[in-house]
CSV table of N, CA, C and O in Angstrom, one decimal:
chain,number,residue,atom,x,y,z
A,1,MET,N,-123.1,-97.2,-2.6
A,1,MET,CA,-123.1,-98.6,-2.5
A,1,MET,C,-122.5,-99.2,-3.7
A,1,MET,O,-122.8,-98.8,-4.8
A,2,THR,N,-121.7,-100.2,-3.6
A,2,THR,CA,-121.0,-100.8,-4.7
A,2,THR,C,-121.7,-102.1,-5.1
A,2,THR,O,-122.0,-102.9,-4.2
A,3,THR,N,-121.9,-102.3,-6.4
A,3,THR,CA,-122.5,-103.5,-6.8
A,3,THR,C,-121.4,-104.4,-7.4
A,3,THR,O,-120.6,-104.0,-8.2
A,4,LEU,N,-121.4,-105.6,-6.9
A,4,LEU,CA,-120.4,-106.6,-7.4
A,4,LEU,C,-121.1,-107.5,-8.4
A,4,LEU,O,-122.2,-108.0,-8.2
A,5,THR,N,-120.5,-107.7,-9.5
A,5,THR,CA,-121.0,-108.6,-10.5
A,5,THR,C,-120.2,-109.8,-10.5
A,5,THR,O,-119.0,-109.8,-10.3
A,6,HIS,N,-120.9,-110.9,-10.7
A,6,HIS,CA,-120.2,-112.2,-10.8
A,6,HIS,C,-120.2,-112.6,-12.3
A,6,HIS,O,-121.2,-112.8,-12.9
A,7,ASP,N,-119.0,-112.6,-12.8
A,7,ASP,CA,-118.8,-113.0,-14.2
A,7,ASP,C,-118.7,-114.5,-14.3
A,7,ASP,O,-117.7,-115.1,-13.9
A,8,VAL,N,-119.7,-115.2,-14.9
A,8,VAL,CA,-119.7,-116.6,-15.0
A,8,VAL,C,-119.0,-117.1,-16.2
A,8,VAL,O,-118.9,-118.3,-16.5
A,9,THR,N,-118.4,-116.2,-17.0
A,9,THR,CA,-117.7,-116.7,-18.2
A,9,THR,C,-116.4,-117.3,-17.9
A,9,THR,O,-115.8,-117.8,-18.8
A,10,HIS,N,-115.9,-117.2,-16.7
A,10,HIS,CA,-114.6,-117.8,-16.3
A,10,HIS,C,-114.7,-119.3,-16.1
A,10,HIS,O,-113.7,-119.9,-15.8
A,11,SER,N,-115.9,-119.9,-16.1
A,11,SER,CA,-116.0,-121.3,-15.9
A,11,SER,C,-115.6,-122.0,-17.2
A,11,SER,O,-115.3,-121.4,-18.2
A,12,MET,N,-115.5,-123.3,-17.1
A,12,MET,CA,-115.1,-124.1,-18.3
A,12,MET,C,-116.0,-123.8,-19.4
A,12,MET,O,-117.2,-123.9,-19.3
A,13,PRO,N,-115.5,-123.6,-20.6
A,13,PRO,CA,-116.4,-123.4,-21.8
A,13,PRO,C,-117.1,-124.7,-22.1
A,13,PRO,O,-116.7,-125.8,-21.8
A,14,ALA,N,-118.3,-124.5,-22.6
A,14,ALA,CA,-119.2,-125.6,-22.9
A,14,ALA,C,-118.6,-126.6,-23.9
A,14,ALA,O,-118.9,-127.8,-23.8
A,15,THR,N,-117.7,-126.1,-24.7
A,15,THR,CA,-117.1,-127.0,-25.7
A,15,THR,C,-116.1,-127.9,-25.1
A,15,THR,O,-115.8,-129.0,-25.6
A,16,ALA,N,-115.6,-127.5,-23.9
A,16,ALA,CA,-114.6,-128.4,-23.2
A,16,ALA,C,-115.2,-129.4,-22.3
A,16,ALA,O,-114.6,-130.4,-21.9
A,17,ARG,N,-116.5,-129.1,-21.9
A,17,ARG,CA,-117.2,-130.1,-21.0
A,17,ARG,C,-117.9,-131.1,-21.8
A,17,ARG,O,-118.5,-130.9,-22.8
A,18,PRO,N,-117.7,-132.4,-21.4
A,18,PRO,CA,-118.5,-133.4,-22.1
A,18,PRO,C,-120.0,-133.3,-21.8
A,18,PRO,O,-120.4,-132.9,-20.7
A,19,SER,N,-120.8,-133.5,-22.8
A,19,SER,CA,-122.2,-133.4,-22.6
A,19,SER,C,-122.7,-134.6,-21.8
A,19,SER,O,-122.0,-135.6,-21.6
A,20,ILE,N,-123.9,-134.5,-21.3
A,20,ILE,CA,-124.5,-135.6,-20.5
A,20,ILE,C,-124.6,-136.8,-21.3
A,20,ILE,O,-124.3,-138.0,-20.9
A,21,ALA,N,-125.0,-136.7,-22.6
A,21,ALA,CA,-125.1,-137.8,-23.5
A,21,ALA,C,-123.7,-138.5,-23.6
A,21,ALA,O,-123.6,-139.8,-23.6
A,22,THR,N,-122.6,-137.8,-23.7
A,22,THR,CA,-121.3,-138.4,-23.9
A,22,THR,C,-120.9,-139.1,-22.6
A,22,THR,O,-120.4,-140.2,-22.7
A,23,VAL,N,-121.2,-138.6,-21.5
A,23,VAL,CA,-120.9,-139.2,-20.2
A,23,VAL,C,-121.7,-140.5,-20.1
A,23,VAL,O,-121.1,-141.6,-19.7
A,24,VAL,N,-123.0,-140.5,-20.5
A,24,VAL,CA,-123.8,-141.7,-20.4
A,24,VAL,C,-123.3,-142.8,-21.4
A,24,VAL,O,-123.2,-144.0,-21.0
A,25,VAL,N,-123.0,-142.4,-22.6
A,25,VAL,CA,-122.6,-143.3,-23.6
A,25,VAL,C,-121.2,-144.0,-23.1
A,25,VAL,O,-121.0,-145.2,-23.3
A,26,ASN,N,-120.3,-143.1,-22.6
A,26,ASN,CA,-119.0,-143.7,-22.1
A,26,ASN,C,-119.2,-144.7,-21.0
A,26,ASN,O,-118.5,-145.7,-20.9
A,27,ALA,N,-120.1,-144.4,-20.1
A,27,ALA,CA,-120.4,-145.3,-19.0
A,27,ALA,C,-121.0,-146.6,-19.5
A,27,ALA,O,-120.6,-147.7,-19.0
A,28,ILE,N,-121.9,-146.6,-20.5
A,28,ILE,CA,-122.4,-147.8,-21.0
A,28,ILE,C,-121.4,-148.6,-21.8
A,28,ILE,O,-121.3,-149.8,-21.6
A,29,VAL,N,-120.5,-147.9,-22.6
A,29,VAL,CA,-119.5,-148.6,-23.3
A,29,VAL,C,-118.5,-149.2,-22.3
A,29,VAL,O,-118.1,-150.4,-22.5
A,30,ASN,N,-118.1,-148.5,-21.3
A,30,ASN,CA,-117.2,-149.1,-20.3
A,30,ASN,C,-117.8,-150.3,-19.6
A,30,ASN,O,-117.1,-151.3,-19.3
A,31,PHE,N,-119.1,-150.2,-19.3
A,31,PHE,CA,-119.8,-151.4,-18.6
A,31,PHE,C,-119.8,-152.6,-19.6
A,31,PHE,O,-119.5,-153.7,-19.2
A,32,LEU,N,-120.1,-152.4,-20.8
A,32,LEU,CA,-120.2,-153.5,-21.8
A,32,LEU,C,-118.8,-154.1,-22.0
A,32,LEU,O,-118.7,-155.3,-22.2
A,33,ARG,N,-117.8,-153.2,-22.1
A,33,ARG,CA,-116.4,-153.7,-22.2
A,33,ARG,C,-116.0,-154.6,-21.0
A,33,ARG,O,-115.4,-155.7,-21.2
A,34,ALA,N,-116.3,-154.1,-19.8
A,34,ALA,CA,-116.0,-154.9,-18.6
A,34,ALA,C,-116.8,-156.2,-18.6
A,34,ALA,O,-116.2,-157.3,-18.3
A,35,TRP,N,-118.0,-156.2,-19.0
A,35,TRP,CA,-118.8,-157.4,-19.1
A,35,TRP,C,-118.2,-158.4,-20.1
A,35,TRP,O,-118.1,-159.6,-19.8
A,36,LYS,N,-117.9,-157.9,-21.3
A,36,LYS,CA,-117.3,-158.8,-22.3
A,36,LYS,C,-116.0,-159.4,-21.9
A,36,LYS,O,-115.7,-160.6,-22.1
A,37,ASN,N,-115.1,-158.6,-21.2
A,37,ASN,CA,-113.9,-159.1,-20.8
A,37,ASN,C,-114.0,-160.1,-19.6
A,37,ASN,O,-113.2,-161.0,-19.5
A,38,ARG,N,-115.0,-159.9,-18.8
A,38,ARG,CA,-115.3,-160.9,-17.7
A,38,ARG,C,-115.7,-162.2,-18.3
A,38,ARG,O,-115.3,-163.2,-17.8
A,39,ARG,N,-116.5,-162.2,-19.4
A,39,ARG,CA,-116.9,-163.4,-20.0
A,39,ARG,C,-115.7,-164.1,-20.6
A,39,ARG,O,-115.6,-165.3,-20.5
A,40,ALA,N,-114.8,-163.4,-21.2
A,40,ALA,CA,-113.6,-164.0,-21.8
A,40,ALA,C,-112.8,-164.5,-20.6
A,40,ALA,O,-112.2,-165.6,-20.8
A,41,PHE,N,-112.7,-163.9,-19.5
A,41,PHE,CA,-112.0,-164.3,-18.4
A,41,PHE,C,-112.5,-165.7,-17.9
A,41,PHE,O,-111.8,-166.6,-17.6
A,42,TYR,N,-113.8,-165.8,-17.8
A,42,TYR,CA,-114.4,-167.0,-17.3
A,42,TYR,C,-114.2,-168.2,-18.3
A,42,TYR,O,-114.1,-169.3,-17.9
A,43,ARG,N,-114.1,-167.9,-19.6
A,43,ARG,CA,-113.7,-168.9,-20.5
A,43,ARG,C,-112.3,-169.4,-20.3
A,43,ARG,O,-112.0,-170.6,-20.6
A,44,LEU,N,-111.4,-168.6,-19.8
A,44,LEU,CA,-110.1,-169.0,-19.5
A,44,LEU,C,-110.1,-170.1,-18.4
A,44,LEU,O,-109.3,-171.0,-18.4
A,45,GLY,N,-111.1,-170.0,-17.5
A,45,GLY,CA,-111.2,-171.0,-16.5
A,45,GLY,C,-111.5,-172.4,-17.0
A,45,GLY,O,-111.3,-173.4,-16.3
A,46,GLU,N,-112.1,-172.5,-18.2
A,46,GLU,CA,-112.5,-173.7,-18.8
A,46,GLU,C,-111.3,-174.4,-19.5
A,46,GLU,O,-111.4,-175.5,-19.9
A,47,MET,N,-110.2,-173.7,-19.7
A,47,MET,CA,-109.0,-174.2,-20.3
A,47,MET,C,-108.2,-175.2,-19.4
A,47,MET,O,-108.3,-175.1,-18.2
A,48,SER,N,-107.5,-176.1,-20.1
A,48,SER,CA,-106.7,-177.0,-19.3
A,48,SER,C,-105.4,-176.3,-18.9
A,48,SER,O,-105.1,-175.2,-19.4
A,49,ASP,N,-104.7,-176.9,-17.9
A,49,ASP,CA,-103.5,-176.3,-17.4
A,49,ASP,C,-102.4,-176.1,-18.6
A,49,ASP,O,-101.7,-175.2,-18.6
A,50,ALA,N,-102.4,-177.1,-19.5
A,50,ALA,CA,-101.5,-177.0,-20.6
A,50,ALA,C,-101.8,-175.9,-21.5
A,50,ALA,O,-100.9,-175.2,-22.0
A,51,GLU,N,-103.1,-175.7,-21.8
A,51,GLU,CA,-103.5,-174.5,-22.6
A,51,GLU,C,-103.2,-173.2,-22.0
A,51,GLU,O,-102.8,-172.3,-22.7
A,52,LEU,N,-103.4,-173.1,-20.7
A,52,LEU,CA,-103.0,-171.9,-20.0
A,52,LEU,C,-101.5,-171.7,-20.0
A,52,LEU,O,-101.1,-170.5,-20.2
A,53,ALA,N,-100.8,-172.7,-19.9
A,53,ALA,CA,-99.3,-172.6,-20.0
A,53,ALA,C,-98.9,-172.1,-21.3
A,53,ALA,O,-97.9,-171.3,-21.4
A,54,ASP,N,-99.6,-172.5,-22.4
A,54,ASP,CA,-99.3,-172.0,-23.7
A,54,ASP,C,-99.4,-170.5,-23.9
A,54,ASP,O,-98.7,-169.9,-24.6
A,55,ILE,N,-100.3,-169.9,-23.1
A,55,ILE,CA,-100.5,-168.4,-23.2
A,55,ILE,C,-99.8,-167.7,-22.0
A,55,ILE,O,-100.0,-166.5,-21.8
A,56,GLY,N,-99.0,-168.5,-21.2
A,56,GLY,CA,-98.2,-167.9,-20.2
A,56,GLY,C,-98.9,-167.7,-18.9
A,56,GLY,O,-98.5,-166.8,-18.1
A,57,LEU,N,-100.0,-168.4,-18.6
A,57,LEU,CA,-100.7,-168.3,-17.4
A,57,LEU,C,-100.8,-169.6,-16.6
A,57,LEU,O,-100.5,-170.6,-17.1
A,58,THR,N,-101.1,-169.5,-15.3
A,58,THR,CA,-101.3,-170.7,-14.5
A,58,THR,C,-102.7,-170.6,-13.9
A,58,THR,O,-103.4,-169.5,-13.9
A,59,ARG,N,-103.2,-171.6,-13.3
A,59,ARG,CA,-104.5,-171.7,-12.6
A,59,ARG,C,-104.5,-170.7,-11.5
A,59,ARG,O,-105.5,-170.0,-11.2
A,60,ALA,N,-103.3,-170.5,-10.8
A,60,ALA,CA,-103.2,-169.6,-9.7
A,60,ALA,C,-103.4,-168.2,-10.1
A,60,ALA,O,-104.0,-167.4,-9.4
A,61,ASP,N,-103.0,-167.8,-11.3
A,61,ASP,CA,-103.2,-166.5,-11.9
A,61,ASP,C,-104.7,-166.2,-12.0
A,61,ASP,O,-105.1,-165.1,-11.7
A,62,LEU,N,-105.4,-167.2,-12.4
A,62,LEU,CA,-106.9,-167.0,-12.6
A,62,LEU,C,-107.5,-166.8,-11.2
A,62,LEU,O,-108.4,-166.0,-11.0
A,63,ASN,N,-107.0,-167.5,-10.2
A,63,ASN,CA,-107.6,-167.3,-8.8
A,63,ASN,C,-107.3,-165.9,-8.3
A,63,ASN,O,-108.1,-165.4,-7.5
A,64,VAL,N,-106.1,-165.4,-8.6
A,64,VAL,CA,-105.8,-164.0,-8.1
A,64,VAL,C,-106.7,-163.0,-8.8
A,64,VAL,O,-107.2,-162.1,-8.2
A,65,ALA,N,-106.8,-163.2,-10.1
A,65,ALA,CA,-107.6,-162.2,-10.9
A,65,ALA,C,-109.1,-162.2,-10.7
A,65,ALA,O,-109.8,-161.2,-10.9
A,66,ILE,N,-109.6,-163.3,-10.2
A,66,ILE,CA,-111.1,-163.4,-9.9
A,66,ILE,C,-111.5,-162.5,-8.8
A,66,ILE,O,-112.6,-162.1,-8.7
A,67,ASP,N,-110.5,-162.2,-7.9
A,67,ASP,CA,-110.8,-161.3,-6.8
A,67,ASP,C,-110.8,-159.8,-7.1
A,67,ASP,O,-111.1,-159.0,-6.2
A,68,LEU,N,-110.5,-159.5,-8.3
A,68,LEU,CA,-110.5,-158.1,-8.7
A,68,LEU,C,-111.9,-157.5,-8.8
A,68,LEU,O,-112.9,-158.3,-9.1
A,69,PRO,N,-112.1,-156.3,-8.4
A,69,PRO,CA,-113.5,-155.7,-8.5
A,69,PRO,C,-114.1,-155.7,-9.9
A,69,PRO,O,-113.3,-155.7,-10.9
A,70,PHE,N,-115.4,-155.6,-10.0
A,70,PHE,CA,-116.0,-155.7,-11.3
A,70,PHE,C,-115.6,-154.7,-12.3
A,70,PHE,O,-115.4,-154.9,-13.5
A,71,GLY,N,-115.3,-153.5,-11.9
A,71,GLY,CA,-114.9,-152.4,-12.7
A,71,GLY,C,-113.6,-152.5,-13.4
A,71,GLY,O,-113.3,-151.9,-14.4
A,72,SER,N,-112.7,-153.4,-12.8
A,72,SER,CA,-111.4,-153.6,-13.3
A,72,SER,C,-111.4,-154.7,-14.3
A,72,SER,O,-112.3,-155.5,-14.3
A,73,ASP,N,-110.4,-154.7,-15.2
A,73,ASP,CA,-110.4,-155.6,-16.3
A,73,ASP,C,-109.4,-156.7,-16.0
A,73,ASP,O,-108.2,-156.6,-15.9
A,74,PRO,N,-109.9,-157.9,-15.7
A,74,PRO,CA,-109.1,-159.0,-15.3
A,74,PRO,C,-108.2,-159.5,-16.5
A,74,PRO,O,-107.1,-160.0,-16.3
A,75,THR,N,-108.7,-159.3,-17.7
A,75,THR,CA,-107.9,-159.7,-18.8
A,75,THR,C,-106.6,-158.9,-19.0
A,75,THR,O,-105.6,-159.4,-19.4
A,76,ALA,N,-106.8,-157.6,-18.7
A,76,ALA,CA,-105.6,-156.7,-18.8
A,76,ALA,C,-104.6,-157.1,-17.7
A,76,ALA,O,-103.4,-157.1,-17.9
A,77,HIS,N,-105.1,-157.4,-16.5
A,77,HIS,CA,-104.2,-157.9,-15.4
A,77,HIS,C,-103.5,-159.1,-15.8
A,77,HIS,O,-102.3,-159.3,-15.6
A,78,LEU,N,-104.2,-160.1,-16.3
A,78,LEU,CA,-103.6,-161.4,-16.7
A,78,LEU,C,-102.6,-161.1,-17.9
A,78,LEU,O,-101.6,-161.8,-17.9
A,79,GLY,N,-103.0,-160.3,-18.8
A,79,GLY,CA,-102.1,-160.0,-19.9
A,79,GLY,C,-100.7,-159.4,-19.4
A,79,GLY,O,-99.7,-159.8,-20.0
A,80,SER,N,-100.8,-158.5,-18.5
A,80,SER,CA,-99.5,-158.0,-17.9
A,80,SER,C,-98.7,-159.0,-17.2
A,80,SER,O,-97.5,-159.0,-17.3
A,81,MET,N,-99.4,-159.9,-16.5
A,81,MET,CA,-98.7,-161.0,-15.8
A,81,MET,C,-98.0,-161.9,-16.8
A,81,MET,O,-96.8,-162.3,-16.6
A,82,ALA,N,-98.7,-162.3,-17.9
A,82,ALA,CA,-98.1,-163.2,-18.9
A,82,ALA,C,-97.0,-162.5,-19.6
A,82,ALA,O,-95.9,-163.1,-19.9
A,83,GLU,N,-97.1,-161.2,-19.9
A,83,GLU,CA,-96.0,-160.4,-20.5
A,83,GLU,C,-94.8,-160.4,-19.6
A,83,GLU,O,-93.6,-160.5,-20.1
A,84,THR,N,-95.0,-160.2,-18.3
A,84,THR,CA,-93.9,-160.2,-17.4
A,84,THR,C,-93.1,-161.5,-17.4
A,84,THR,O,-91.9,-161.5,-17.4
A,85,ARG,N,-93.9,-162.6,-17.4
A,85,ARG,CA,-93.3,-163.9,-17.4
A,85,ARG,C,-92.5,-164.1,-18.8
A,85,ARG,O,-91.4,-164.7,-18.8
A,86,ARG,N,-93.1,-163.6,-19.9
A,86,ARG,CA,-92.4,-163.8,-21.1
A,86,ARG,C,-91.1,-163.0,-21.2
A,86,ARG,O,-90.1,-163.6,-21.6
A,87,VAL,N,-91.1,-161.8,-20.7
A,87,VAL,CA,-89.9,-161.0,-20.6
A,87,VAL,C,-88.8,-161.7,-19.7
A,87,VAL,O,-87.6,-161.7,-20.0
A,88,GLU,N,-89.2,-162.2,-18.6
A,88,GLU,CA,-88.3,-162.8,-17.6
A,88,GLU,C,-87.7,-164.1,-18.3
A,88,GLU,O,-86.5,-164.4,-18.1
A,89,ALA,N,-88.5,-164.9,-19.0
A,89,ALA,CA,-88.0,-166.1,-19.6
A,89,ALA,C,-87.1,-165.7,-20.7
A,89,ALA,O,-86.0,-166.4,-20.9
A,90,LEU,N,-87.3,-164.7,-21.5
A,90,LEU,CA,-86.4,-164.3,-22.5
A,90,LEU,C,-85.1,-163.8,-21.9
A,90,LEU,O,-84.1,-164.1,-22.5
A,91,ALA,N,-85.2,-163.1,-20.8
A,91,ALA,CA,-83.9,-162.6,-20.2
A,91,ALA,C,-83.1,-163.8,-19.7
A,91,ALA,O,-81.9,-163.7,-19.7
A,92,ARG,N,-83.8,-164.8,-19.2
A,92,ARG,CA,-83.0,-166.0,-18.7
A,92,ARG,C,-82.3,-166.7,-19.9
A,92,ARG,O,-81.3,-167.3,-19.7
A,93,LEU,N,-83.0,-166.7,-21.0
A,93,LEU,CA,-82.4,-167.4,-22.2
A,93,LEU,C,-81.2,-166.6,-22.7
A,93,LEU,O,-80.3,-167.2,-23.2
A,94,THR,N,-81.3,-165.3,-22.7
A,94,THR,CA,-80.2,-164.5,-23.2
A,94,THR,C,-79.0,-164.3,-22.2
A,94,THR,O,-78.0,-163.8,-22.6
A,95,ALA,N,-79.3,-164.6,-21.0
A,95,ALA,CA,-78.2,-164.4,-19.9
A,95,ALA,C,-77.2,-165.5,-19.9
A,95,ALA,O,-77.3,-166.6,-20.4
């Protein structure tokens, strides 16, 4: 009769796997970052249309970003929208 041995050393080494504490800390940090960015996003809603235009946003942009799920960062989404508008405006000026 043949005995088969299972060598478990082929699994991921312990140094490559994040510890449970690291996973928990990362989850907490990500949650706190999302919460902070949501608060900053809601403060944008208190700005006037002229102030929003100064940073390259419109009231409609805020309405689109509010529908994003909680885990996503609305400020990053708005930042990319404002950057796209800035690049387009610069291209129109140089064309």
